[in-house]
PDB file of C-alpha atoms in Angstrom:
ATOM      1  CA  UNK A 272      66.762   1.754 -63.424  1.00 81.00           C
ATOM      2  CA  UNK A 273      64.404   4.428 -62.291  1.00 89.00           C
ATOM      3  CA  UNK A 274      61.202   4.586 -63.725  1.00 93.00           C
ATOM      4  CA  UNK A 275      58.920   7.897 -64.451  1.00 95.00           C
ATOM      5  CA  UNK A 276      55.685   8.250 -66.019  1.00 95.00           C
ATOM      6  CA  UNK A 277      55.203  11.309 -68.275  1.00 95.00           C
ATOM      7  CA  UNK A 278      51.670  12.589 -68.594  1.00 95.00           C
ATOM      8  CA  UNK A 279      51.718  15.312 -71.222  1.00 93.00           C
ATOM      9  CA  UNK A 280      48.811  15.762 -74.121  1.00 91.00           C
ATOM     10  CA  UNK A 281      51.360  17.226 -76.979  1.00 90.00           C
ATOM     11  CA  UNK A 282      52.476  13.875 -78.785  1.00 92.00           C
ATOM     12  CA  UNK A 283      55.339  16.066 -79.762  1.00 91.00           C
ATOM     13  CA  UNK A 284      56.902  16.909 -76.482  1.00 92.00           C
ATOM     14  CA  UNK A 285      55.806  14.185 -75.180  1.00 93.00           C
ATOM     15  CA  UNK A 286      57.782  11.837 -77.723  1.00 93.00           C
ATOM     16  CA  UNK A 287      60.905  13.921 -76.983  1.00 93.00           C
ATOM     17  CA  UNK A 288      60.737  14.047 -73.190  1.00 93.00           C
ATOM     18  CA  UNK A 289      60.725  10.127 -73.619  1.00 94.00           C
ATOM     19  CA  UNK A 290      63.798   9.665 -75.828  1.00 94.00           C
ATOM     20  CA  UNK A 291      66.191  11.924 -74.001  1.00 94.00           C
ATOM     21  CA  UNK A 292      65.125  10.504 -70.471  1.00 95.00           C
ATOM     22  CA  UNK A 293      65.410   7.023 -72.315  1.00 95.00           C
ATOM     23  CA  UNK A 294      69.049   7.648 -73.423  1.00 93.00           C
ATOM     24  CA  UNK A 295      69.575   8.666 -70.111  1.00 93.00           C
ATOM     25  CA  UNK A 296      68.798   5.710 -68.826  1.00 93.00           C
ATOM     26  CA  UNK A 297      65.390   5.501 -67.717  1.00 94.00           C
ATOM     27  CA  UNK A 298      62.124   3.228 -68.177  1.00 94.00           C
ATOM     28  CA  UNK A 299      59.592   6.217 -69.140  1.00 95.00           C
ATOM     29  CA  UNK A 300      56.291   5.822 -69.590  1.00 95.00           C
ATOM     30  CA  UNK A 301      53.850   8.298 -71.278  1.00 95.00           C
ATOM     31  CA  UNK A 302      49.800   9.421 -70.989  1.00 94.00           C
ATOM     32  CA  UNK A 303      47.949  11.870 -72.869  1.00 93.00           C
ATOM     33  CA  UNK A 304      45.409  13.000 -70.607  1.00 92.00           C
ATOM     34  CA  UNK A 305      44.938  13.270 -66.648  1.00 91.00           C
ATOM     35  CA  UNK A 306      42.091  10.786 -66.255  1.00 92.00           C
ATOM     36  CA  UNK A 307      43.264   7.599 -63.400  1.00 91.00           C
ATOM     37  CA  UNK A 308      46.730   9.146 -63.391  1.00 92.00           C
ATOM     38  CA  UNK A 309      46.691   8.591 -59.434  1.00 89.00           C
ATOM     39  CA  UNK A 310      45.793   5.306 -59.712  1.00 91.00           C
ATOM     40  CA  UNK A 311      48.790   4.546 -62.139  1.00 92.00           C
ATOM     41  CA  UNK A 312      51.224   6.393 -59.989  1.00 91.00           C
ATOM     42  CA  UNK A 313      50.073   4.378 -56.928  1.00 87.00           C
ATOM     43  CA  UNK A 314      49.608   0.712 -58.888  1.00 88.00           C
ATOM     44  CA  UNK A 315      52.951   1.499 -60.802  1.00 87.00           C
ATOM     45  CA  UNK A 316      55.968   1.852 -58.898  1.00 87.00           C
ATOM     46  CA  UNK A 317      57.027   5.015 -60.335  1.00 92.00           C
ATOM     47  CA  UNK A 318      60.010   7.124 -58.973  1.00 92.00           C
ATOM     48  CA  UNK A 319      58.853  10.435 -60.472  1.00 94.00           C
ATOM     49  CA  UNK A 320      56.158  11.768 -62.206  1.00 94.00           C
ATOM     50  CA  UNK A 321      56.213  14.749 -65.117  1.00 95.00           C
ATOM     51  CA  UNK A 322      53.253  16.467 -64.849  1.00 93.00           C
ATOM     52  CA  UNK A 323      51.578  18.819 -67.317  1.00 90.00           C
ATOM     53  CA  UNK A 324      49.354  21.537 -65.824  1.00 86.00           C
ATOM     54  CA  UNK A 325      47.115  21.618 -68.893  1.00 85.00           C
ATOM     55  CA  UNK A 326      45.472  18.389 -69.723  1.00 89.00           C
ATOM     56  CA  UNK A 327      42.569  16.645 -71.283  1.00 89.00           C
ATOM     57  CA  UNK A 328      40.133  15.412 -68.351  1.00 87.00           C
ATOM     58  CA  UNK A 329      41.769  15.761 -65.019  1.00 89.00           C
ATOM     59  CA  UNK A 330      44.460  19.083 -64.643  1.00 88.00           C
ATOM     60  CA  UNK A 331      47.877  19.011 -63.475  1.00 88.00           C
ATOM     61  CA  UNK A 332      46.684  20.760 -60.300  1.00 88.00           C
ATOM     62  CA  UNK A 333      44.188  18.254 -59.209  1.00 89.00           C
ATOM     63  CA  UNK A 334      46.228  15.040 -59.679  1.00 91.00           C
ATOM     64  CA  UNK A 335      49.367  16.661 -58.514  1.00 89.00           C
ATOM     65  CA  UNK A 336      46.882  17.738 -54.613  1.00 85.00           C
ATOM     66  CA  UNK A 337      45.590  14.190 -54.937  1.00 87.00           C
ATOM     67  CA  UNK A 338      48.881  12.386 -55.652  1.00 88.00           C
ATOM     68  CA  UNK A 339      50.867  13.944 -52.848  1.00 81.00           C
ATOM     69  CA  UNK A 340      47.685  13.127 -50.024  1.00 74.00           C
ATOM     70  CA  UNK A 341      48.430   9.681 -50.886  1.00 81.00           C
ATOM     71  CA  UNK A 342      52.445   8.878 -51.554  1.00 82.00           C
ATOM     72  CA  UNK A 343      55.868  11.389 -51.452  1.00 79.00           C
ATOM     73  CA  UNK A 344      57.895  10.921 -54.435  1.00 85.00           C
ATOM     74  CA  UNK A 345      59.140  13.733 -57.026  1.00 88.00           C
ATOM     75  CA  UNK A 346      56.525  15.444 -58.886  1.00 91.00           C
ATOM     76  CA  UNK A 347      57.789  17.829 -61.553  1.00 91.00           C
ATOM     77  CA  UNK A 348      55.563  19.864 -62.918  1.00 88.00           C
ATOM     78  CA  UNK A 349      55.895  21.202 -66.876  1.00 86.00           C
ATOM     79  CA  UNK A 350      53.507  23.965 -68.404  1.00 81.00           C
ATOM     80  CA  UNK A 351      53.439  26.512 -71.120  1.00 76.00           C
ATOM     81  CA  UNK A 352      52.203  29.102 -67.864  1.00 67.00           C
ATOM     82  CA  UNK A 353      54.730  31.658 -67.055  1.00 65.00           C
ATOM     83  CA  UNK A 354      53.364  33.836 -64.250  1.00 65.00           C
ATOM     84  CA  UNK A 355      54.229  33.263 -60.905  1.00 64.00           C
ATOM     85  CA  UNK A 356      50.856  32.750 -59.552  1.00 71.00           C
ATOM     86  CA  UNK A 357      50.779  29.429 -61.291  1.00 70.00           C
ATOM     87  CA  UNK A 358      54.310  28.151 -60.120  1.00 71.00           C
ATOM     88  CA  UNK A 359      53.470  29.230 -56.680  1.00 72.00           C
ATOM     89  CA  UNK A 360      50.118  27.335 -56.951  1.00 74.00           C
ATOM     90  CA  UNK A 361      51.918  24.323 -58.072  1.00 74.00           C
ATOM     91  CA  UNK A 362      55.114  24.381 -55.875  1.00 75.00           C
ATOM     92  CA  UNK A 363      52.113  24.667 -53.120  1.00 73.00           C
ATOM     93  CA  UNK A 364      50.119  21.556 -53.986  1.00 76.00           C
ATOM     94  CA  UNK A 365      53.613  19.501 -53.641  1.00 76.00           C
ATOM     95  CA  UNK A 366      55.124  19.699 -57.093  1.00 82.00           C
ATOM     96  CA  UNK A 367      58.929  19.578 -56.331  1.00 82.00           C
ATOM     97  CA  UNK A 368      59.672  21.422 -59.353  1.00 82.00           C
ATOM     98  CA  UNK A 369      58.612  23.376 -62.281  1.00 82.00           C
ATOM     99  CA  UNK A 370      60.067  23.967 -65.836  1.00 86.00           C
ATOM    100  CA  UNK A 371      58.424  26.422 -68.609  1.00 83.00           C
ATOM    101  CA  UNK A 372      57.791  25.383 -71.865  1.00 83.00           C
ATOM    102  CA  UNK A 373      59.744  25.413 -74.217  1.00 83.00           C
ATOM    103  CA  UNK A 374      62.669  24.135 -72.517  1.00 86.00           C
ATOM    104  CA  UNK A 375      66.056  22.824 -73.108  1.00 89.00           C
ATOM    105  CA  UNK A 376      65.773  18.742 -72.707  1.00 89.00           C
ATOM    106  CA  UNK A 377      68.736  18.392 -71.524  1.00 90.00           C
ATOM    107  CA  UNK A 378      67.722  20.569 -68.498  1.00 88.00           C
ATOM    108  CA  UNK A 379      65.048  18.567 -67.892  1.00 90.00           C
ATOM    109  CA  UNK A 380      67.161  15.506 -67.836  1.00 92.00           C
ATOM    110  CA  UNK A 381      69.579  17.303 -65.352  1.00 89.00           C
ATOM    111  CA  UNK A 382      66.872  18.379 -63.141  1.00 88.00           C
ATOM    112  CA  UNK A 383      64.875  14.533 -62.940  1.00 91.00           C
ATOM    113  CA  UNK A 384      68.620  13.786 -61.806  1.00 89.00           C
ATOM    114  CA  UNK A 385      68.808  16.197 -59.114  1.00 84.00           C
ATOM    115  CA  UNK A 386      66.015  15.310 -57.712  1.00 84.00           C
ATOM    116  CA  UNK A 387      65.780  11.676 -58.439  1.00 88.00           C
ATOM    117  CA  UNK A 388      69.161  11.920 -56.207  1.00 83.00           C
ATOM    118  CA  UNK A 389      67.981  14.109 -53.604  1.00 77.00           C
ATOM    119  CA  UNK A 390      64.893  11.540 -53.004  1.00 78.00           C
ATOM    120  CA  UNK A 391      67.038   8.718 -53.287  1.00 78.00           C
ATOM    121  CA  UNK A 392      69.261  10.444 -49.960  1.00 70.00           C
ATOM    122  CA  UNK A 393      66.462  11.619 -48.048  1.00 64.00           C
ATOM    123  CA  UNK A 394      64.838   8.300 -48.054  1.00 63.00           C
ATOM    124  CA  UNK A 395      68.208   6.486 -47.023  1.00 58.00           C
ATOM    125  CA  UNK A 396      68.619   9.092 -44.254  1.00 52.00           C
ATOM    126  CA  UNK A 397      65.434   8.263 -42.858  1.00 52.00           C
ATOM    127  CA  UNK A 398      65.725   4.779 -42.931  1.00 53.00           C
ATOM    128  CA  UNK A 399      68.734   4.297 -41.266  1.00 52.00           C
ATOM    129  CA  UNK A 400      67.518   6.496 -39.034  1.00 51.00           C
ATOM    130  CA  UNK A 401      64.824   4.014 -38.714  1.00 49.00           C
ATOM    131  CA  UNK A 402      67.244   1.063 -38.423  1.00 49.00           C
ATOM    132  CA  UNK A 403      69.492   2.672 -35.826  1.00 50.00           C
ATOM    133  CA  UNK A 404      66.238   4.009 -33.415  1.00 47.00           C
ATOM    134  CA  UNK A 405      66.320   0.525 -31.000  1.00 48.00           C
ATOM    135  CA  UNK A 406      70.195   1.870 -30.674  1.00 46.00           C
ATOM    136  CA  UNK A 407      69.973   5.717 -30.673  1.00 51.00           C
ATOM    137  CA  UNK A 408      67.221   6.902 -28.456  1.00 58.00           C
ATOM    138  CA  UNK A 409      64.737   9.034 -30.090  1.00 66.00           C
ATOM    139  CA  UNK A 410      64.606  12.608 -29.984  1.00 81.00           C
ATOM    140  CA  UNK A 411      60.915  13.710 -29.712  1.00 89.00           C
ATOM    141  CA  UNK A 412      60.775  18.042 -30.062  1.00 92.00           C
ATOM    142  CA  UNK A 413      57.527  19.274 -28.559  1.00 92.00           C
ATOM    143  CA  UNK A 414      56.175  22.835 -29.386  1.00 92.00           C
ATOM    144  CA  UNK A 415      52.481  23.381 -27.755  1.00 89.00           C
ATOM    145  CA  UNK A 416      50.407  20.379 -29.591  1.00 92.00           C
ATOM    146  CA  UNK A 417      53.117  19.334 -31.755  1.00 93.00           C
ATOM    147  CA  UNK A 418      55.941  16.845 -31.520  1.00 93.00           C
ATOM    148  CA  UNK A 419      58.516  15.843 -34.064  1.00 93.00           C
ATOM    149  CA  UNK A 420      60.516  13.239 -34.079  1.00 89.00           C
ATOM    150  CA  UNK A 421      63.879  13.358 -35.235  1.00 84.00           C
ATOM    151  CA  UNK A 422      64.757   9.638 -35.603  1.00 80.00           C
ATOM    152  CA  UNK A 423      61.574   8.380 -36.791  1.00 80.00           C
ATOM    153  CA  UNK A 424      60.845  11.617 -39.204  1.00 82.00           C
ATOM    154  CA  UNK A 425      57.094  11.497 -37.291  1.00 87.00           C
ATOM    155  CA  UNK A 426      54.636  14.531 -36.845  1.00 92.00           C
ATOM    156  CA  UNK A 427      52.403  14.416 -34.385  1.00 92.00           C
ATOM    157  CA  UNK A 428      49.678  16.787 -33.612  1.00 93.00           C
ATOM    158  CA  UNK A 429      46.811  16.560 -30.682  1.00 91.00           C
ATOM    159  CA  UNK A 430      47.867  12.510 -30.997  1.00 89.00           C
ATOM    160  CA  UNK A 431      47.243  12.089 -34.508  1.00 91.00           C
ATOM    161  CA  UNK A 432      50.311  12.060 -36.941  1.00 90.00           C
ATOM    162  CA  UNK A 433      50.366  14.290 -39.562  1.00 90.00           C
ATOM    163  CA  UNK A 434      51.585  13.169 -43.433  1.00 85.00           C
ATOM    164  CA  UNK A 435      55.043  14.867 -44.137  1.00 85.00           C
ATOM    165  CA  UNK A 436      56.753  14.717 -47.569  1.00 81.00           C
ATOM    166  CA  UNK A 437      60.331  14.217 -46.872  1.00 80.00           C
ATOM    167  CA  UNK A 438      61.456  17.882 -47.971  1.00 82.00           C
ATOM    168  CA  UNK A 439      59.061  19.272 -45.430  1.00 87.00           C
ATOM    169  CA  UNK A 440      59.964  17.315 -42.682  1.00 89.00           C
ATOM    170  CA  UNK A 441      62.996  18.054 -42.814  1.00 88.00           C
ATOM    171  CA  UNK A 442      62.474  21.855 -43.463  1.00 92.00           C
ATOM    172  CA  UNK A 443      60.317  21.710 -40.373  1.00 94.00           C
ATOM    173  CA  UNK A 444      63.155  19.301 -38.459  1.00 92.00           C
ATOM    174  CA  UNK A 445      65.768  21.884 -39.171  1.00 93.00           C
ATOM    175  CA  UNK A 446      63.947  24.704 -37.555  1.00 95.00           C
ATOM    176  CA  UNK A 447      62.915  22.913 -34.710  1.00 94.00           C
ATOM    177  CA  UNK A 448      66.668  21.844 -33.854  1.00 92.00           C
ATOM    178  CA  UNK A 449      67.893  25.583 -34.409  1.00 94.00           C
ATOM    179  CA  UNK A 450      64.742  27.677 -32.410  1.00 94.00           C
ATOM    180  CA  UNK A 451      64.554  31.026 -31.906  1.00 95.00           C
ATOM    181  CA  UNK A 452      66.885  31.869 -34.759  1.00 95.00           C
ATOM    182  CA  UNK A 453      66.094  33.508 -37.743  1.00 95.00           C
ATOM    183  CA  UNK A 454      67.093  32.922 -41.061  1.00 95.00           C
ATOM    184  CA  UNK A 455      67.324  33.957 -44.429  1.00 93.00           C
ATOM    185  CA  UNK A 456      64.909  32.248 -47.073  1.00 90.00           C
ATOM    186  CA  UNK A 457      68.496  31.955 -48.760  1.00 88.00           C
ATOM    187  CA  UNK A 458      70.562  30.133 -46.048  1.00 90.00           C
ATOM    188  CA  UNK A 459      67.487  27.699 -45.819  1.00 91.00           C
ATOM    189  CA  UNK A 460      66.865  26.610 -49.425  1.00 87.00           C
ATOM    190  CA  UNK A 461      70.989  26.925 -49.333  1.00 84.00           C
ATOM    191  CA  UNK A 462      70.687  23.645 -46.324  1.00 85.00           C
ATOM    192  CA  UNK A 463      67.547  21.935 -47.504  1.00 83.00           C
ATOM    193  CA  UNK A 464      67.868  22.025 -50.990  1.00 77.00           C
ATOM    194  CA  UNK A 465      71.334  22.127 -51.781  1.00 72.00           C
ATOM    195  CA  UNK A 466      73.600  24.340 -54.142  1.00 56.00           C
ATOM    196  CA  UNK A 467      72.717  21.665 -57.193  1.00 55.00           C
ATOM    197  CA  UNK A 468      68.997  22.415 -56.769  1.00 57.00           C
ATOM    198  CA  UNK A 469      67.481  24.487 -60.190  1.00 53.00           C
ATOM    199  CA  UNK A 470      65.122  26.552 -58.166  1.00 57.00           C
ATOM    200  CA  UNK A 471      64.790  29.688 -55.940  1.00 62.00           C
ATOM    201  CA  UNK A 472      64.406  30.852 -52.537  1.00 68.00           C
ATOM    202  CA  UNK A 473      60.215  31.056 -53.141  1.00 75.00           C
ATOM    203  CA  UNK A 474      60.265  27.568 -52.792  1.00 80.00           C
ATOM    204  CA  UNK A 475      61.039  27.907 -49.650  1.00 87.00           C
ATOM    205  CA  UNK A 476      58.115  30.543 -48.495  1.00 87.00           C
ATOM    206  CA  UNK A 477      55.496  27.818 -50.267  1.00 84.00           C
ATOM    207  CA  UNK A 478      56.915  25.256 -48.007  1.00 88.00           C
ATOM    208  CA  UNK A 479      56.875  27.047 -44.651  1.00 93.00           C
ATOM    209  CA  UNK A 480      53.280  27.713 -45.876  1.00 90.00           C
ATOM    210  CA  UNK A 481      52.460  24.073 -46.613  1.00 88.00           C
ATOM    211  CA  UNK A 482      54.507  23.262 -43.347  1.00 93.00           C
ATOM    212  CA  UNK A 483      52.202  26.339 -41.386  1.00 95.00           C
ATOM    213  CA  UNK A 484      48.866  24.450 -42.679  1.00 92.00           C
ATOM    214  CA  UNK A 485      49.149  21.157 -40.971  1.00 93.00           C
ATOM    215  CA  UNK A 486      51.001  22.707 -37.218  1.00 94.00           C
ATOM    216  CA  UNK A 487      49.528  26.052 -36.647  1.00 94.00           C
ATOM    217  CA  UNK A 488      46.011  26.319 -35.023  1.00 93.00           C
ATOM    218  CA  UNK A 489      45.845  29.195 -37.417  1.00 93.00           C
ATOM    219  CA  UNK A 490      48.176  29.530 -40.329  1.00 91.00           C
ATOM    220  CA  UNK A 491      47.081  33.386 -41.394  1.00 91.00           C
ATOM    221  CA  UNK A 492      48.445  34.166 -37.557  1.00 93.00           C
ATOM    222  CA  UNK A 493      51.597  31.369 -37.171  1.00 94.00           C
ATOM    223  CA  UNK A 494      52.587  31.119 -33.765  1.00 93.00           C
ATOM    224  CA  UNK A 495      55.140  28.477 -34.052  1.00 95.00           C
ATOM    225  CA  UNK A 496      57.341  29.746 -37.287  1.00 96.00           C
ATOM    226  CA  UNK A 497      57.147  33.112 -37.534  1.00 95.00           C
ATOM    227  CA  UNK A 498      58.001  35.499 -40.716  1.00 94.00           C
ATOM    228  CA  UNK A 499      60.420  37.665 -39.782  1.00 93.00           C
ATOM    229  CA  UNK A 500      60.030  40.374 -41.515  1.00 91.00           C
ATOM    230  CA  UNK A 501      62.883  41.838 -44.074  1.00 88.00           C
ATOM    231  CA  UNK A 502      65.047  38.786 -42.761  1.00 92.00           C
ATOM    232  CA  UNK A 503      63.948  35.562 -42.862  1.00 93.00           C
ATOM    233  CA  UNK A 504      61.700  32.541 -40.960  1.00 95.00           C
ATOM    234  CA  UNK A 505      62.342  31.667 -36.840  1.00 96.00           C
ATOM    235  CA  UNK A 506      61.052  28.494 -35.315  1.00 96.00           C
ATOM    236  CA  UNK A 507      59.320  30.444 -31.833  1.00 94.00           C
ATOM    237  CA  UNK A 508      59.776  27.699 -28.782  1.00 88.00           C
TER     238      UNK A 508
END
């Protein structure tokens, strides 16, 4: 049984976020206000958090930067905010997701499934990866400073490895195996993120961004993945 903590200051929602992810099956936990919510996450072996951005004490924002420093697990973000300055911001600080208040609860239910699912595969991927590396020699992609490698799902940059959520990595990974080519924001968040995904092709622009932040010696000029323009993102080797 998967369990999720729910940190949201309206009792109301709150209450029903609970129930319907309860009847679904889940051990959910709730908090009213943002203060030690990393702490929790970290002591509590949670498998997704529902994050307000709004909150008593600490914001959504700040937990959700500090959270995803420290472990990779879905972070969905829920907020009465609208514009698309404030999804962007959150997508950016790691939130996997982000649903507007009010919302159906049954789409929230269907979209802590996706991605509860999606986390669940990446993280079997990588470790039999992991498990089959003393048979399949590992492939180690080099660009400048950087290496990834493929079997190990490791960044490395001037020696030091670099922190990858699992979504990222293998955003980056998929680039790197395909350079030179440019796609569509479309055809990527078509292969990373699936058809099942509730989301749109921005996510992808605030990933290569994210992605652009921890490779590039200078992420306002990226060298290594390169907008293209009026068609898409190329990985330049």
């Amino acid at each position: 049984m998967a369990k999720i903590l729910v940190v949201e200051d309206d009792e109301e929602i709150a209450l029903l976020e609970r129930d319907y992810l309860e009847v679904s099956g889940y051990e959910v936990d709730v908090k009213a206000d943002g203060n030690g919510v990393t702490d929790i996450v970290i002591n509590g072996n949670y498998d997704l958090l529902i994050l307000d951005l709004m909150l008593p004490g600490v914001s959504g924002y700040e937990i959700c930067r500090d959270i995803r420093d420290k472990i990779d697990f879905p972070i969905l973000m829920v907020t009465a905010k609208t514009e698309t300055i404030d999804k962007i911001r959150g997508l950016g600080l790691g939130a996997d997701d982000y649903i507007v208040k009010p919302f159906d609860p049954a789409e929230l239910v269907a979209r802590v499934q996706a991605h509860l699912k999606r986390y669940e595969r990446l993280i079997h991927i990588s470790n039999d990866q992991e498990a089959d590396e003393g048979i399949v020699s590992e492939r180690t992609i080099t660009i400048g400073n950087v290496s990834i490698m493929t079997k190990s799902w490791k960044v490395i940059k001037d020696g030091e490895e670099i922190k990858f959520p699992h979504r990222e990595f293998e955003l980056l990974k998929f680039l790197a195996l395909n350079p030179n080519i440019v796609f569509s924001k479309e055809a990527l968040f078509e292969k990373i993120w699936g058809y099942d995904y509730v989301g749109d092709s921005a996510t992808v622009t605030v990933h290569v961004n994210r992605i652009r932040e921890k490779i590039e010696e200078d992420p306002k000029n990226p060298q290594i993945i390169e907008t293209v323009w009026g068609a898409g993102y190329r990985l330049n080797m």
